[in-house]
XYZ file of C-alpha atoms in Angstrom:
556
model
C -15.428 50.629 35.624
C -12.161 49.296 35.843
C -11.927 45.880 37.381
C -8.798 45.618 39.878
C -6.187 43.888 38.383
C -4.416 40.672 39.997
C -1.175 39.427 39.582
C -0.010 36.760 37.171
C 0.197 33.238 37.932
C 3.617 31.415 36.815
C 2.168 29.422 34.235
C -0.128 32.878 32.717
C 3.237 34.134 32.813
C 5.084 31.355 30.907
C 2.380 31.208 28.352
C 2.469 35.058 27.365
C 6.221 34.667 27.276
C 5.768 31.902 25.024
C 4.067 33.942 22.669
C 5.841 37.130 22.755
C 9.385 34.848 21.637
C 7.496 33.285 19.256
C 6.630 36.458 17.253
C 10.005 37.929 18.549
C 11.362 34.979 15.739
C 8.997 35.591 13.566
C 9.702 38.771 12.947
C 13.493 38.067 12.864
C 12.936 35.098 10.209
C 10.799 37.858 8.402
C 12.814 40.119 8.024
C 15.691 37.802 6.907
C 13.285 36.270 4.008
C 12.109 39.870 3.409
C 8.267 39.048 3.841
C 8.055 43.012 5.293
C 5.651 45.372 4.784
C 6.069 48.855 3.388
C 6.049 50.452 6.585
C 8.868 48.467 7.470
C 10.976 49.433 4.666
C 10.401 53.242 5.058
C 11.194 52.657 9.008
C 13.275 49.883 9.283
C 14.167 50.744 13.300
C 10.954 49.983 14.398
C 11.827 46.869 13.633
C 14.513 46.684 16.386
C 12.139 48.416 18.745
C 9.601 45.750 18.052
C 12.317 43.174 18.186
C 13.242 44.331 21.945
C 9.946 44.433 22.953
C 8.544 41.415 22.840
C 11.995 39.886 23.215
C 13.130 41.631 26.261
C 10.838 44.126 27.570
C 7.779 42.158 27.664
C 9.343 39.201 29.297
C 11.077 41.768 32.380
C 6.872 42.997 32.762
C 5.375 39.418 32.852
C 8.414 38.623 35.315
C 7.239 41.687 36.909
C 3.254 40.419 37.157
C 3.918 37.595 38.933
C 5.765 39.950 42.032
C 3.239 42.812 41.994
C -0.165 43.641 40.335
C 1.164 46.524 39.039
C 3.422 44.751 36.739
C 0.401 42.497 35.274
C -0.841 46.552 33.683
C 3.112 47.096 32.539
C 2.648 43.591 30.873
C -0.088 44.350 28.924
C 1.047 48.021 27.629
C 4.555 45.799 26.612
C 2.261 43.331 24.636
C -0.005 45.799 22.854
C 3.143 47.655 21.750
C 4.875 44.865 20.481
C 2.073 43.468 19.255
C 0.844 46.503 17.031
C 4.699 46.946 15.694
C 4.309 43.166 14.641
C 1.550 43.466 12.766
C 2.578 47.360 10.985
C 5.697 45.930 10.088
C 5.406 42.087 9.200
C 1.544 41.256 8.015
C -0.196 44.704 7.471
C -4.083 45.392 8.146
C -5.614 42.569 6.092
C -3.870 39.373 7.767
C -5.850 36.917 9.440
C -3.481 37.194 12.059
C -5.196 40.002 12.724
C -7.841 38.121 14.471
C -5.265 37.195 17.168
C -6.058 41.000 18.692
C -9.223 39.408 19.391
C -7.814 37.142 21.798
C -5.948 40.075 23.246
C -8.909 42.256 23.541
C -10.873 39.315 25.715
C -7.587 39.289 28.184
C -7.869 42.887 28.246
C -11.651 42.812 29.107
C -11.144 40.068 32.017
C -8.614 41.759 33.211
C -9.332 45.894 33.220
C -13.055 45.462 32.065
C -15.090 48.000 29.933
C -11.956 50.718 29.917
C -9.544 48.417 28.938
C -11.436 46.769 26.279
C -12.253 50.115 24.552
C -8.295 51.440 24.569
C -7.392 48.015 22.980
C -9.934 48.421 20.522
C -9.012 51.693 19.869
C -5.485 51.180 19.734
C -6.415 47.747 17.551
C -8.420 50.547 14.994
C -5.750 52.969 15.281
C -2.971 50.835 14.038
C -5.414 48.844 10.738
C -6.044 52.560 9.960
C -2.414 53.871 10.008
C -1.226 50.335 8.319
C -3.216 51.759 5.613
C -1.399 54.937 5.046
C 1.900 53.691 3.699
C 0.465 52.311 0.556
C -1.304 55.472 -0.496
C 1.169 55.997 -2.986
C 0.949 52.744 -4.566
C -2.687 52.556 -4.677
C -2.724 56.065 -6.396
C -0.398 54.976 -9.450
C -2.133 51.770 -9.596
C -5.476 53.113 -9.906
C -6.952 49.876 -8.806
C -9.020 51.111 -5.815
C -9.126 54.549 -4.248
C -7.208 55.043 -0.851
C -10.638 55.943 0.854
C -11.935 52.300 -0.207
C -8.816 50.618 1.769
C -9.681 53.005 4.417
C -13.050 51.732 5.214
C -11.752 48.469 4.465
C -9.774 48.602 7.559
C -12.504 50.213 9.808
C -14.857 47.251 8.734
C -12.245 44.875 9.541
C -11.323 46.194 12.408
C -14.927 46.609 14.060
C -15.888 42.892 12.724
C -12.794 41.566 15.128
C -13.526 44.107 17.929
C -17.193 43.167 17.626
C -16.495 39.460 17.513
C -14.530 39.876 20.692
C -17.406 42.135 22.218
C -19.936 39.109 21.742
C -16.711 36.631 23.239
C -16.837 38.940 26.326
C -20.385 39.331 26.867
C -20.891 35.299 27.253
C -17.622 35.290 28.865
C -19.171 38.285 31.502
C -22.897 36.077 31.445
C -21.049 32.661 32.288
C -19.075 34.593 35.179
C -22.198 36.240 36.444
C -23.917 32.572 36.266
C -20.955 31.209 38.233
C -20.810 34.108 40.700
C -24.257 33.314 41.773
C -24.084 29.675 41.468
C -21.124 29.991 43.919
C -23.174 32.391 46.347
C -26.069 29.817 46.189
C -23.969 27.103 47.242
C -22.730 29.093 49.744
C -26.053 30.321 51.142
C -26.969 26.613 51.027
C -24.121 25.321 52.817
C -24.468 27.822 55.000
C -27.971 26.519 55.952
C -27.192 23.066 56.143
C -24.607 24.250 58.424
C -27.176 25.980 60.927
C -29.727 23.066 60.058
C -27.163 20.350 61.535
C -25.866 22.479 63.938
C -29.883 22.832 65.503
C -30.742 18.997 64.727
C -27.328 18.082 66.652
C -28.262 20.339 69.535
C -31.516 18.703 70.034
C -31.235 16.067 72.549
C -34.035 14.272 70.958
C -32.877 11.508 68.538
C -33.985 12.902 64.889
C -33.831 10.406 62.053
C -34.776 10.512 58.216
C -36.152 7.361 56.502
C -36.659 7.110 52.798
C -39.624 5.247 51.825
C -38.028 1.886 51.857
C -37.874 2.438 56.120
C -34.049 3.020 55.608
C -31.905 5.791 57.316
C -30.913 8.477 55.136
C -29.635 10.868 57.667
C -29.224 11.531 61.595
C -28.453 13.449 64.416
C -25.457 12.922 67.213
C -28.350 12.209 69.857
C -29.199 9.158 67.207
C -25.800 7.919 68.475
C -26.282 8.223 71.990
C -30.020 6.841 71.959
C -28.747 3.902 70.049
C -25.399 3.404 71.997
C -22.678 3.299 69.134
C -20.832 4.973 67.421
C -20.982 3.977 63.977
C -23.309 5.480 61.384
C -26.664 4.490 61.230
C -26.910 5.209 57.692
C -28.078 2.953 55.200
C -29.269 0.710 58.070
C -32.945 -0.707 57.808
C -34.697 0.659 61.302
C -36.531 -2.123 62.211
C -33.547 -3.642 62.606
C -32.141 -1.375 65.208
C -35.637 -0.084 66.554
C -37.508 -2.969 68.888
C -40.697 -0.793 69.333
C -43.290 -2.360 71.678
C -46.950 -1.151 72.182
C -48.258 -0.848 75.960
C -49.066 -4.718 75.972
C -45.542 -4.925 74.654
C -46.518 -6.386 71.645
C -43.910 -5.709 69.104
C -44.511 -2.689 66.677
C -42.809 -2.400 63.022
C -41.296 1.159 62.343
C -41.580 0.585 58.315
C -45.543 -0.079 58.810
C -46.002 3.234 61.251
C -44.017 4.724 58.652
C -46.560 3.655 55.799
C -49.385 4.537 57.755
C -48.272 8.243 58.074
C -50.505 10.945 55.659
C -49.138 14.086 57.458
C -47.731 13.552 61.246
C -48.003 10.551 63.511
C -47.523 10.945 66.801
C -47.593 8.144 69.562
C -46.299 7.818 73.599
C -47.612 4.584 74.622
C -44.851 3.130 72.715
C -41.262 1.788 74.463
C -38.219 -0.374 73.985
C -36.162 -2.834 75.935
C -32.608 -2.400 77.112
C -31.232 -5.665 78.635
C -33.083 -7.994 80.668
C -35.281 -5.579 82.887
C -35.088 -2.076 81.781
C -37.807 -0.791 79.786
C -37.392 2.846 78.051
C -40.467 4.644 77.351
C -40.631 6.724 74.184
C -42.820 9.313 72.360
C -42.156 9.162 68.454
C -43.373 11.514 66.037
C -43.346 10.544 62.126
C -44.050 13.543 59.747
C -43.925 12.701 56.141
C -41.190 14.798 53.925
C -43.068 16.821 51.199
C -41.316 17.813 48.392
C -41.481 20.842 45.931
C -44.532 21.700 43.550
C -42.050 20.711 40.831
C -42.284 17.027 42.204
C -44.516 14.177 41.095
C -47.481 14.050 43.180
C -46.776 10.461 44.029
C -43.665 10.414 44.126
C -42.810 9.491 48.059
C -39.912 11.164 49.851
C -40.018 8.907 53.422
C -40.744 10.820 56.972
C -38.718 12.725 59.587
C -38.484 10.586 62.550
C -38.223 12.285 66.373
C -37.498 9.504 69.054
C -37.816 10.876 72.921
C -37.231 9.136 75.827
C -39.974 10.262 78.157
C -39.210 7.195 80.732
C -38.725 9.844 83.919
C -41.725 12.042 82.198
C -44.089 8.750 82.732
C -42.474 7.514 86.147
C -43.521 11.005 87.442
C -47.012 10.819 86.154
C -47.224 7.460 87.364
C -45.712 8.511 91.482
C -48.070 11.536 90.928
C -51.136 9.234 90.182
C -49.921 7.040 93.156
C -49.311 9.468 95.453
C -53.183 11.354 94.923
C -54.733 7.706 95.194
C -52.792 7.030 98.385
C -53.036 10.929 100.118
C -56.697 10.388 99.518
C -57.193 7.161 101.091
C -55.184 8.816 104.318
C -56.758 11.616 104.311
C -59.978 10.336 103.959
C -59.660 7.589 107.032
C -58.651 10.541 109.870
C -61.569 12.775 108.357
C -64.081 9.530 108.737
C -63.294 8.901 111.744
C -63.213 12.825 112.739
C -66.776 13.072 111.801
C -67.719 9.728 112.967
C -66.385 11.060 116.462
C -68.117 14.369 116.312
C -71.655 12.710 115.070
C -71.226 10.706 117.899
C -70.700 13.588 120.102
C -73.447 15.778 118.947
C -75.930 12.348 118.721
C -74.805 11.914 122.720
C -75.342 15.481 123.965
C -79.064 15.288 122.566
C -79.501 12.501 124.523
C -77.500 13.369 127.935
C -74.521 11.040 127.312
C -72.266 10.614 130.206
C -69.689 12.839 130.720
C -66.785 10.379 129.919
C -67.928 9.325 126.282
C -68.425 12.730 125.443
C -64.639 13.715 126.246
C -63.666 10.418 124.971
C -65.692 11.418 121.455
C -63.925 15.094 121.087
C -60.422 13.573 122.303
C -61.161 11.197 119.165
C -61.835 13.893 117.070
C -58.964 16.075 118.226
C -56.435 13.248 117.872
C -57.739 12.848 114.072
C -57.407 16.515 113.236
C -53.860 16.625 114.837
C -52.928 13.640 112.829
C -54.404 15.586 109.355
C -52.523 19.000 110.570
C -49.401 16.494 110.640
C -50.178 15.167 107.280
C -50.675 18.333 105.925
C -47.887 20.045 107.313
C -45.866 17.264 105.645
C -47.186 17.915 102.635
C -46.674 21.297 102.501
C -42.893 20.606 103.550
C -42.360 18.467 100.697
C -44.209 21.009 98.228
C -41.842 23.675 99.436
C -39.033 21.152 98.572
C -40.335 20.383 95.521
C -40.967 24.005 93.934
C -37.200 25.011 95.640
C -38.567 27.493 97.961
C -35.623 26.700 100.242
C -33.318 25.677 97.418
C -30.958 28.880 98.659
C -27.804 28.388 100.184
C -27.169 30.465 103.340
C -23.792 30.481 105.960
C -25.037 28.213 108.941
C -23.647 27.597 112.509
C -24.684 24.056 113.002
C -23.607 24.117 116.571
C -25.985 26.853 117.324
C -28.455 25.175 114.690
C -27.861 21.747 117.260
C -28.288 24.246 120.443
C -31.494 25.889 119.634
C -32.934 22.377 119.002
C -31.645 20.960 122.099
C -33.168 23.702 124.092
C -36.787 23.551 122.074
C -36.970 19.505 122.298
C -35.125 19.278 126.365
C -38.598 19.891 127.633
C -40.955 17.715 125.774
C -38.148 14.856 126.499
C -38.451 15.427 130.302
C -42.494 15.164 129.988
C -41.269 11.599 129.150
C -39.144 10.978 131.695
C -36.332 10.954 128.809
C -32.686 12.441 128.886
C -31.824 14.118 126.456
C -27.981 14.612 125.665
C -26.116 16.802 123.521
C -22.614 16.153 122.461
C -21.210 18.727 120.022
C -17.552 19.563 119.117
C -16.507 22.728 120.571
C -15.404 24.177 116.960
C -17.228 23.862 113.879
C -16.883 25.623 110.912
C -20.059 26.952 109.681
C -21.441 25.542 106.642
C -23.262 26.919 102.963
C -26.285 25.199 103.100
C -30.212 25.163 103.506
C -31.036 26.661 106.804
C -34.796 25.382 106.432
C -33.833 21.757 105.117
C -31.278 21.135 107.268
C -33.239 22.108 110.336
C -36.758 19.973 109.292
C -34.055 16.798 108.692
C -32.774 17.280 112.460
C -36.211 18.063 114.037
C -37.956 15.131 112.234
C -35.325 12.920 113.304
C -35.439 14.594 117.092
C -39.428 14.020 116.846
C -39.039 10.317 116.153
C -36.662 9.449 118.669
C -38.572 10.610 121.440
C -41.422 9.519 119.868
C -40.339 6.050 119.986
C -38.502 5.860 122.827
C -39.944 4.682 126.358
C -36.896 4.852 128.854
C -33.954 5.916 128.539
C -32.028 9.085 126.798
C -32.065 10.410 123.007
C -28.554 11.971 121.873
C -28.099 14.338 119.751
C -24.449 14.941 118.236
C -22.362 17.015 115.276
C -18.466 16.442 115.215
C -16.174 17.094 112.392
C -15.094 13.938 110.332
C -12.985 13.967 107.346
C -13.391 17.623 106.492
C -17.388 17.572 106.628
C -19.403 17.686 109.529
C -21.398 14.697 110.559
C -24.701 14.966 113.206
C -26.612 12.299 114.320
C -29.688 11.527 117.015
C -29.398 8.131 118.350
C -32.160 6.678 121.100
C -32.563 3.918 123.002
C -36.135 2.995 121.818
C -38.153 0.638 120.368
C -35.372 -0.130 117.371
C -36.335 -1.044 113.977
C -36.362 -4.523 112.158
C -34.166 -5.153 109.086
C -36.812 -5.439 106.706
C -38.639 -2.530 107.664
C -35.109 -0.558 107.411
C -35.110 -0.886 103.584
C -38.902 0.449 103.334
C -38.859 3.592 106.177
C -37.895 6.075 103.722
C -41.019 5.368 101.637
C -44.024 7.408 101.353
C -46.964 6.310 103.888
C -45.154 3.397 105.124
C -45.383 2.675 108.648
C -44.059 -0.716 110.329
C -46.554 -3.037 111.138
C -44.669 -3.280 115.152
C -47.932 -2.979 117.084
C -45.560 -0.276 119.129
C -45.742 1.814 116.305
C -48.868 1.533 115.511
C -49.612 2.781 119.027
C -48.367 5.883 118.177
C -49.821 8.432 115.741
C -48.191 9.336 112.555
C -48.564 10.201 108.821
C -45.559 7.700 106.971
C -44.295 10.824 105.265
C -41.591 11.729 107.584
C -39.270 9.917 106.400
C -39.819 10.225 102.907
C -39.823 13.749 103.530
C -36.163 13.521 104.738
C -34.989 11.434 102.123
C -36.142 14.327 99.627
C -34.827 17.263 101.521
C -31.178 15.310 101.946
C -31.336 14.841 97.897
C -31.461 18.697 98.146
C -28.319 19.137 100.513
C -25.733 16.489 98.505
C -26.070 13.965 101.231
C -27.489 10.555 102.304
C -29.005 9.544 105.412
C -27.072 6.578 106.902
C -29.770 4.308 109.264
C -28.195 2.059 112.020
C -30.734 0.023 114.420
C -31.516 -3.183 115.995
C -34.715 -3.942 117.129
C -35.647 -3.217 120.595
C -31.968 -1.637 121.334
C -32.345 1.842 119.710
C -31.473 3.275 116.319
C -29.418 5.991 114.930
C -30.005 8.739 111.721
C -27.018 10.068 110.537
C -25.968 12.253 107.778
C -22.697 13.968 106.422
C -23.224 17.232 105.811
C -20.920 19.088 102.819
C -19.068 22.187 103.681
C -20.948 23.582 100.414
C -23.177 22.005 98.097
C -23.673 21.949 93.919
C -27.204 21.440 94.419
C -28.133 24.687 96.151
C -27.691 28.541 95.340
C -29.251 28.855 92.260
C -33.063 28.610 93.895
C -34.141 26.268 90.893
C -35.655 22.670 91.969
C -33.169 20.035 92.221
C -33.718 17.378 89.422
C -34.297 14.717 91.788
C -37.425 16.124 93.819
């Protein structure tokens, strides 16, 4: 197979010129001190053609190589010419110059493989047999040795340098093969170092490696941002950057974890502090770094560090835990009371009760199972929040939204002797948000005001300001302290105002509304003084980043 030949680099050039003038004056200082052979005496013109060719031919083809690959083969048919006339006319088959084909048969091999090796050799052969043939006469009247003897004195001469060269080109073809997959191994490796950082640096865990003295060796680019630099963290001890507390924050050494480890350690009670207050809660696994079964069994290695902040993981666990302790304890006070009420109202019919603590008994009962269908209904609002059941964005006409509410709420307001006003722009654009959220936020805050108001009128209002539509319900009721004003939007709070407590309610409302405004890209706005009214207001986007995609918001 013939390997595809390449074109010449200057310098490969220079040197082959190099030697091709150097035998060019060689054979001209030959031939002018008469060291010739006999072939060059009986054809003294291939001494001119030898002359020209390695003077001026050869030269033109390496020129030639360095321009086109075609002149690197027109190179090495110059060369072999002028180097078989050389050696036919100047220093005959039994020179050690011979050897010098060798040299030429290897650059033949690396450059035109198996094919071109053979050709040189045979052209090599060719020319230590024919060198022979001009002293047949001469080794006939000597009687010395027989022409046949010279003969197969060339052919062993000739195959000892082609075979030497043979052996030069096998190692030479061995190292290359060695080299070729040396350089594909490094390849392949770099390759998967390349996908290995490329994963570890798209992990938004921090991943560190220690060696056994507890010191980095290597990181990821979350390492940075966990640690807030941006200088390397190799080389550095990590106990030195790594405060680790236990849940009693006690302080906790990294280096002794890191001793402790046989196979995998894994821990989440642990944390760190950041500034004066904050406290970051982490999980940390430590898996120790085996090496190969090549490797001293005790010889130690360090451990792969993962570092994850699961601060917001814990704070929901924690509200979750809160928030079953405290549903239970309200649900369980309206059911108590509900069956407290109806065991008193069964116990009094057995016995003839009178008329009026019976009705009082069930009104007891039915107040308490209103107040639970409240509760619950809150609940399920907020689980519907929560799992983004209403998390798609849909075009709404708030003035007809504001409308439709007006006319379901007028009459419950007049059962109070309440007015109830409506004030809404003529023209308003419709909007790409939650039909469902936007509607429990209005009718929550509707509910309340008339709720808490005793005399006088509850407004309801939407008017464009500063490209975004803002509604509000104001009332003239009951008001609300400013101490209580920072707590409302809590879950279960209720003021203590014995006014409020007159009035049935769950203390989710609110919290409720705070949620579902998360989920439209808004914030209510609270204005009230106590015993003067208040007013709920919110901006409502045109369109908003947190809906259309149905998923739950990251805040719920």
């Amino acid at each position: 197979m013939i390997i595809k030949s390449q074109k010449f680099s200057k310098k490969t050039a220079l040197i082959y010129f190099g030697l091709c003038i150097s035998l060019a004056v060689a054979s001209f200082l030959l031939s002018y001190f008469g060291v010739v052979s006999i072939a060059y005496k009986e054809m003294p013109a291939l001494a001119v053609l030898c002359a020209l060719t390695l003077a001026a031919v050869t030269p033109v083809c390496l020129y030639l190589s360095t321009k086109f690959t075609w002149g690197t083969l027109l190179s090495f048919i110059s060369v072999h010419v002028g180097l078989a006339l050389f050696f036919t006319l100047y220093i005959g088959p039994y020179s050690p110059f011979t050897s010098l084909w060798a040299v030429l048969l290897v650059l033949t091999y690396t450059n035109y493989g198996r094919v071109g090796f053979f050709v040189s050799a045979f052209i090599f052969t060719a020319m230590s047999v024919q060198s022979v043939f001009p002293y047949k006469e001469q080794l006939d009247a000597e009687g010395s040795a027989s022409f046949a003897t010279f003969i197969v004195l060339a052919f062993i001469l000739s195959a000892a340098t082609v075979i030497v060269a043979m052996i030069f080109c096998l190692v030479l073809s061995n190292a290359k093969k060695t080299n070729k997959l040396l350089v594909e191994a490094r390849r392949a490796e770099s390759v998967q170092l390349n996908r290995l950082d490329t994963l570890l640096n798209s992990l938004s865990d921090t991943v560190l490696t220690l060696n056994r003295y507890g010191r980095i060796t290597s990181q990821n680019s979350s390492a940075l941002s966990f640690f807030d630099t941006n200088q390397s963290l190799v080389g550095k001890s990590i106990d030195t950057i790594l405060d680790l507390q236990d849940a009693s924050m006690q302080p906790i050494s990294a280096k002794q974890l890191m001793e402790s480890v046989k196979a995998t350690l894994f821990r989440d009670d642990v944390s760190v502090r950041r500034g004066e207050s904050e406290i970051v809660r982490l999980s940390i696994q430590m898996s120790k770094i085996q090496g190969t079964y090549q490797d001293n069994e005790d010889q130690e290695f360090g451990v792969v560090l993962i570092i994850r902040d699961i601060t917001r993981q814990k704070t929901l666990e924690d509200e979750k835990d809160e928030f079953i302790s405290v549903t239970s304890h309200e649900l369980r006070t309206p059911i108590a009371i509900a069956e407290g009420s109806l065991s008193n109202l069964v116990f009094m019919q057995e016995k003839g009760g009178k008329p009026e603590l019976l009705k009082k008994a069930a009104e007891t009962a039915h107040d308490q199972v209103l107040y639970l269908a409240r509760m619950i209904n809150d609940l399920s609002t907020l689980s519907r929040a929560e799992r983004g059941v209403g998390d798609v964005a849909e075009e709404v006409d708030v003035k007809q939204l504001v409308q439709d509410l007006f006319t379901r709420y007028e009459a419950e307001a007049q059962e109070k002797s309440l007015q109830l006003n409506l004030d809404v722009d003529a023209s308003l654009p419709t909007v790409m948000t939650s039909r469902l959220y936007l509607e429990e936020i209005l009718q929550n805050f509707i509910t309340n005001a008339i709720k808490y108001t005793v005399s006088g009128s509850v407004t309801l209002e939407a008017h464009m300001k500063s490209g975004r539509i803002e509604c509000s319900v104001s009332d003239t009721g009951i008001g609300i302290n400013k101490v209580d004003q920072k707590k409302i939007f809590e879950k279960f709070f209720r003021s203590e105002d014995y006014r409020t407590r007159e009035t049935s309610g769950t203390g989710l409302g609110l919290y409720v509304v705070r949620k579902l405004a998360d989920k439209l890209d808004t914030t209510v706005e609270v204005e009230s003084k106590l015993n003067h009214g208040s007013k709920f207001s919110f901006i409502l986007p045109l369109s908003s980043d947190k809906l259309g995609t149905g998923k739950r918001a990251s805040n719920i």
